[in-house]
């Protein structure tokens, strides 16, 4: 799955009079980094995040967004370390939990991914992506029932997610629930007619269903 890291923009002018001078400078560097990152200028963004951290070593958003930029440039271990630094400063930081979880998921560190997706959901239980990706991690661990529950919750929150319909279809098929799996592959294709994975998985499942002996 394509997994997308969240970039958190911090409002510079909130409570301006009570911000210290160094915090204002750190926020400015951070926001410059976020702007560059949104343009795909990751190396320049990283430099501004590092400046923000030099000014204020306790500024968690700079570590989180630097992690996203590092990951985008293929520096995944460094990205994970940056996310973990953000969480060390703010243990309840949902964006950092989500971002490090997706990095762990990409590297196959499923237990770590599951832990951090659940950490993200404690603060943002309405996140379709967090429920969907937690389901992916659980399915990869063979915890199909829990994965199905997460996919169902993701679809309750966001019923128009073609990827989640495909993921739920896969999980249901793995449990032998073919008819419902076919329904979700079909829904995925109604939402995204060119969805190749859903097309392939639906064709495979229909083929298996057609070869199955009739029920007594």
mmCIF file of C-alpha atoms in Angstrom:
data_model
loop_
_atom_site.group_PDB
_atom_site.id
_atom_site.type_symbol
_atom_site.label_atom_id
_atom_site.label_comp_id
_atom_site.label_asym_id
_atom_site.label_seq_id
_atom_site.Cartn_x
_atom_site.Cartn_y
_atom_site.Cartn_z
ATOM 1 C CA UNK A 1 0.000 0.000 0.000
ATOM 2 C CA UNK A 2 0.942 3.427 -0.637
ATOM 3 C CA UNK A 3 1.432 4.846 2.466
ATOM 4 C CA UNK A 4 1.490 8.727 2.858
ATOM 5 C CA UNK A 5 3.278 10.468 5.875
ATOM 6 C CA UNK A 6 1.386 13.386 7.448
ATOM 7 C CA UNK A 7 2.986 16.828 7.429
ATOM 8 C CA UNK A 8 1.816 18.994 10.310
ATOM 9 C CA UNK A 9 1.791 22.747 9.776
ATOM 10 C CA UNK A 10 2.066 24.844 12.923
ATOM 11 C CA UNK A 11 0.286 28.171 13.092
ATOM 12 C CA UNK A 12 2.894 30.829 13.705
ATOM 13 C CA UNK A 13 0.625 33.523 15.028
ATOM 14 C CA UNK A 14 -1.280 31.620 17.715
ATOM 15 C CA UNK A 15 -0.547 33.221 21.092
ATOM 16 C CA UNK A 16 2.226 35.254 19.470
ATOM 17 C CA UNK A 17 2.810 37.575 22.451
ATOM 18 C CA UNK A 18 3.629 34.723 24.843
ATOM 19 C CA UNK A 19 6.027 32.829 22.565
ATOM 20 C CA UNK A 20 9.689 33.112 23.403
ATOM 21 C CA UNK A 21 12.028 34.511 20.760
ATOM 22 C CA UNK A 22 13.790 31.182 20.210
ATOM 23 C CA UNK A 23 10.483 29.319 19.865
ATOM 24 C CA UNK A 24 9.311 31.823 17.252
ATOM 25 C CA UNK A 25 12.559 31.285 15.337
ATOM 26 C CA UNK A 26 12.161 27.505 15.573
ATOM 27 C CA UNK A 27 8.573 27.710 14.315
ATOM 28 C CA UNK A 28 9.663 29.906 11.427
ATOM 29 C CA UNK A 29 12.386 27.441 10.395
ATOM 30 C CA UNK A 30 9.938 24.565 10.757
ATOM 31 C CA UNK A 31 7.311 26.250 8.606
ATOM 32 C CA UNK A 32 9.890 27.053 5.923
ATOM 33 C CA UNK A 33 10.797 23.359 5.964
ATOM 34 C CA UNK A 34 7.134 22.328 5.660
ATOM 35 C CA UNK A 35 6.668 24.653 2.676
ATOM 36 C CA UNK A 36 9.737 23.224 0.932
ATOM 37 C CA UNK A 37 8.627 19.690 1.739
ATOM 38 C CA UNK A 38 5.237 20.316 0.148
ATOM 39 C CA UNK A 39 7.128 21.224 -3.053
ATOM 40 C CA UNK A 40 9.174 18.018 -2.938
ATOM 41 C CA UNK A 41 12.386 19.867 -1.975
ATOM 42 C CA UNK A 42 13.210 17.386 0.745
ATOM 43 C CA UNK A 43 16.915 18.065 1.280
ATOM 44 C CA UNK A 44 16.264 21.774 1.760
ATOM 45 C CA UNK A 45 13.356 20.974 4.073
ATOM 46 C CA UNK A 46 15.569 18.737 6.198
ATOM 47 C CA UNK A 47 18.091 21.560 6.579
ATOM 48 C CA UNK A 48 15.403 23.899 7.906
ATOM 49 C CA UNK A 49 14.086 21.260 10.300
ATOM 50 C CA UNK A 50 17.608 20.788 11.605
ATOM 51 C CA UNK A 51 17.916 24.523 12.140
ATOM 52 C CA UNK A 52 14.655 24.477 14.074
ATOM 53 C CA UNK A 53 15.974 21.661 16.268
ATOM 54 C CA UNK A 54 19.257 23.489 16.829
ATOM 55 C CA UNK A 55 17.279 26.474 18.086
ATOM 56 C CA UNK A 56 14.839 24.413 20.158
ATOM 57 C CA UNK A 57 15.867 20.813 20.738
ATOM 58 C CA UNK A 58 12.479 20.123 22.381
ATOM 59 C CA UNK A 59 10.371 21.158 19.373
ATOM 60 C CA UNK A 60 8.618 17.891 18.503
ATOM 61 C CA UNK A 61 6.955 18.915 15.195
ATOM 62 C CA UNK A 62 10.347 19.518 13.603
ATOM 63 C CA UNK A 63 11.441 15.960 14.441
ATOM 64 C CA UNK A 64 8.180 14.524 13.114
ATOM 65 C CA UNK A 65 8.277 16.381 9.810
ATOM 66 C CA UNK A 66 11.998 15.836 9.405
ATOM 67 C CA UNK A 67 11.233 12.131 9.728
ATOM 68 C CA UNK A 68 8.777 12.403 6.838
ATOM 69 C CA UNK A 69 11.355 14.208 4.690
ATOM 70 C CA UNK A 70 14.089 11.713 5.563
ATOM 71 C CA UNK A 71 11.815 8.826 4.691
ATOM 72 C CA UNK A 72 10.940 10.452 1.372
ATOM 73 C CA UNK A 73 14.648 10.492 0.501
ATOM 74 C CA UNK A 74 15.079 6.820 1.424
ATOM 75 C CA UNK A 75 16.720 7.411 4.804
ATOM 76 C CA UNK A 76 14.310 5.159 6.664
ATOM 77 C CA UNK A 77 16.387 4.306 9.789
ATOM 78 C CA UNK A 78 17.121 8.001 10.261
ATOM 79 C CA UNK A 79 13.431 8.781 9.753
ATOM 80 C CA UNK A 80 12.421 6.258 12.401
ATOM 81 C CA UNK A 81 14.929 7.754 14.837
ATOM 82 C CA UNK A 82 13.506 11.220 14.184
ATOM 83 C CA UNK A 83 9.925 10.057 14.745
ATOM 84 C CA UNK A 84 10.979 8.341 17.958
ATOM 85 C CA UNK A 85 12.625 11.551 19.125
ATOM 86 C CA UNK A 86 9.336 13.378 18.549
ATOM 87 C CA UNK A 87 7.538 10.726 20.588
ATOM 88 C CA UNK A 88 10.120 10.979 23.325
ATOM 89 C CA UNK A 89 9.166 14.626 23.662
ATOM 90 C CA UNK A 90 5.416 14.102 23.165
ATOM 91 C CA UNK A 91 4.369 10.500 23.871
ATOM 92 C CA UNK A 92 0.769 11.204 22.822
ATOM 93 C CA UNK A 93 1.730 12.768 19.456
ATOM 94 C CA UNK A 94 -0.680 11.027 17.020
ATOM 95 C CA UNK A 95 1.018 12.110 13.788
ATOM 96 C CA UNK A 96 4.382 10.803 14.957
ATOM 97 C CA UNK A 97 2.802 7.512 16.045
ATOM 98 C CA UNK A 98 1.140 7.149 12.646
ATOM 99 C CA UNK A 99 4.232 8.105 10.673
ATOM 100 C CA UNK A 100 6.606 5.799 12.521
ATOM 101 C CA UNK A 101 4.029 3.006 12.269
ATOM 102 C CA UNK A 102 3.933 3.300 8.471
ATOM 103 C CA UNK A 103 7.730 3.237 8.379
ATOM 104 C CA UNK A 104 7.778 0.094 10.544
ATOM 105 C CA UNK A 105 5.093 -1.482 8.342
ATOM 106 C CA UNK A 106 7.200 -0.884 5.234
ATOM 107 C CA UNK A 107 10.164 -2.572 6.919
ATOM 108 C CA UNK A 108 8.119 -5.559 8.064
ATOM 109 C CA UNK A 109 8.383 -4.700 11.768
ATOM 110 C CA UNK A 110 4.778 -5.651 12.343
ATOM 111 C CA UNK A 111 4.637 -5.624 16.131
ATOM 112 C CA UNK A 112 6.109 -2.119 16.222
ATOM 113 C CA UNK A 113 3.725 -0.982 13.491
ATOM 114 C CA UNK A 114 0.697 -2.366 15.331
ATOM 115 C CA UNK A 115 1.782 -0.732 18.593
ATOM 116 C CA UNK A 116 2.142 2.699 17.016
ATOM 117 C CA UNK A 117 -1.008 2.538 14.873
ATOM 118 C CA UNK A 118 -2.888 1.807 18.091
ATOM 119 C CA UNK A 119 -1.063 4.709 19.727
ATOM 120 C CA UNK A 120 -2.206 6.982 16.912
ATOM 121 C CA UNK A 121 -5.800 5.785 17.236
ATOM 122 C CA UNK A 122 -5.905 6.666 20.915
ATOM 123 C CA UNK A 123 -5.781 10.317 19.890
ATOM 124 C CA UNK A 124 -7.504 10.130 16.497
ATOM 125 C CA UNK A 125 -9.982 7.217 16.594
ATOM 126 C CA UNK A 126 -11.725 8.550 13.500
ATOM 127 C CA UNK A 127 -8.721 8.072 11.211
ATOM 128 C CA UNK A 128 -9.652 5.876 8.245
ATOM 129 C CA UNK A 129 -5.998 5.472 7.258
ATOM 130 C CA UNK A 130 -4.889 4.416 10.734
ATOM 131 C CA UNK A 131 -7.621 1.756 10.988
ATOM 132 C CA UNK A 132 -6.900 0.544 7.453
ATOM 133 C CA UNK A 133 -3.149 0.331 7.971
ATOM 134 C CA UNK A 134 -3.530 -1.315 11.361
ATOM 135 C CA UNK A 135 -5.672 -3.884 9.564
ATOM 136 C CA UNK A 136 -2.897 -4.425 7.015
ATOM 137 C CA UNK A 137 -0.350 -5.009 9.774
ATOM 138 C CA UNK A 138 -2.660 -7.406 11.632
ATOM 139 C CA UNK A 139 -3.434 -9.327 8.442
ATOM 140 C CA UNK A 140 0.284 -9.646 7.708
ATOM 141 C CA UNK A 141 0.699 -11.199 11.174
ATOM 142 C CA UNK A 142 -2.074 -13.701 10.451
ATOM 143 C CA UNK A 143 -4.517 -12.047 12.874
ATOM 144 C CA UNK A 144 -7.334 -12.101 10.335
ATOM 145 C CA UNK A 145 -10.280 -11.576 12.672
ATOM 146 C CA UNK A 146 -8.718 -8.463 14.183
ATOM 147 C CA UNK A 147 -7.731 -7.227 10.727
ATOM 148 C CA UNK A 148 -11.299 -7.646 9.467
ATOM 149 C CA UNK A 149 -12.586 -5.658 12.445
ATOM 150 C CA UNK A 150 -10.192 -2.804 11.641
ATOM 151 C CA UNK A 151 -11.127 -2.776 7.950
ATOM 152 C CA UNK A 152 -14.820 -2.736 8.860
ATOM 153 C CA UNK A 153 -14.248 0.202 11.195
ATOM 154 C CA UNK A 154 -12.293 2.041 8.492
ATOM 155 C CA UNK A 155 -15.205 1.536 6.095
ATOM 156 C CA UNK A 156 -17.718 2.659 8.686
ATOM 157 C CA UNK A 157 -15.778 5.902 8.931
ATOM 158 C CA UNK A 158 -14.952 6.183 5.238
ATOM 159 C CA UNK A 159 -17.161 3.965 3.072
ATOM 160 C CA UNK A 160 -15.699 5.270 -0.195
ATOM 161 C CA UNK A 161 -12.175 3.912 0.321
ATOM 162 C CA UNK A 162 -11.559 1.525 -2.571
ATOM 163 C CA UNK A 163 -8.313 0.282 -1.017
ATOM 164 C CA UNK A 164 -10.035 -0.614 2.229
ATOM 165 C CA UNK A 165 -12.757 -2.505 0.349
ATOM 166 C CA UNK A 166 -9.994 -4.428 -1.459
ATOM 167 C CA UNK A 167 -8.163 -5.099 1.821
ATOM 168 C CA UNK A 168 -11.331 -6.309 3.515
ATOM 169 C CA UNK A 169 -12.062 -8.510 0.508
ATOM 170 C CA UNK A 170 -8.622 -10.091 0.806
ATOM 171 C CA UNK A 171 -9.040 -10.690 4.536
ATOM 172 C CA UNK A 172 -12.508 -12.179 4.111
ATOM 173 C CA UNK A 173 -11.302 -14.446 1.300
ATOM 174 C CA UNK A 174 -8.496 -15.717 3.518
ATOM 175 C CA UNK A 175 -11.163 -16.778 6.027
ATOM 176 C CA UNK A 176 -13.248 -18.548 3.386
ATOM 177 C CA UNK A 177 -15.930 -15.843 3.362
ATOM 178 C CA UNK A 178 -15.989 -15.720 -0.425
ATOM 179 C CA UNK A 179 -19.392 -14.204 -1.147
ATOM 180 C CA UNK A 180 -18.813 -11.207 1.104
ATOM 181 C CA UNK A 181 -15.255 -10.875 -0.226
ATOM 182 C CA UNK A 182 -16.622 -10.695 -3.784
ATOM 183 C CA UNK A 183 -19.029 -7.949 -2.700
ATOM 184 C CA UNK A 184 -16.163 -5.835 -1.385
ATOM 185 C CA UNK A 185 -14.013 -6.371 -4.477
ATOM 186 C CA UNK A 186 -16.997 -5.252 -6.549
ATOM 187 C CA UNK A 187 -17.449 -2.168 -4.383
ATOM 188 C CA UNK A 188 -13.761 -1.348 -4.772
ATOM 189 C CA UNK A 189 -14.169 -1.537 -8.552
ATOM 190 C CA UNK A 190 -17.300 0.602 -8.571
ATOM 191 C CA UNK A 191 -15.281 3.269 -6.749
ATOM 192 C CA UNK A 192 -12.137 2.751 -8.831
ATOM 193 C CA UNK A 193 -12.863 0.832 -12.065
ATOM 194 C CA UNK A 194 -9.175 0.616 -13.052
ATOM 195 C CA UNK A 195 -8.103 -0.887 -9.690
ATOM 196 C CA UNK A 196 -5.915 -3.713 -10.997
ATOM 197 C CA UNK A 197 -5.451 -5.527 -7.675
ATOM 198 C CA UNK A 198 -9.187 -5.633 -7.069
ATOM 199 C CA UNK A 199 -9.814 -6.837 -10.633
ATOM 200 C CA UNK A 200 -7.239 -9.613 -10.295
ATOM 201 C CA UNK A 201 -8.373 -10.733 -6.848
ATOM 202 C CA UNK A 202 -12.026 -10.709 -7.868
ATOM 203 C CA UNK A 203 -11.294 -12.822 -10.965
ATOM 204 C CA UNK A 204 -9.263 -15.284 -8.912
ATOM 205 C CA UNK A 205 -11.957 -15.599 -6.265
ATOM 206 C CA UNK A 206 -14.717 -16.057 -8.832
ATOM 207 C CA UNK A 207 -12.658 -18.771 -10.489
ATOM 208 C CA UNK A 208 -12.283 -20.588 -7.176
ATOM 209 C CA UNK A 209 -15.986 -20.159 -6.425
ATOM 210 C CA UNK A 210 -16.975 -21.499 -9.849
ATOM 211 C CA UNK A 211 -14.870 -24.627 -9.270
ATOM 212 C CA UNK A 212 -16.300 -25.258 -5.825
ATOM 213 C CA UNK A 213 -18.777 -28.152 -5.512
ATOM 214 C CA UNK A 214 -22.405 -27.064 -4.996
ATOM 215 C CA UNK A 215 -23.629 -26.830 -1.424
ATOM 216 C CA UNK A 216 -25.788 -29.802 -0.351
#
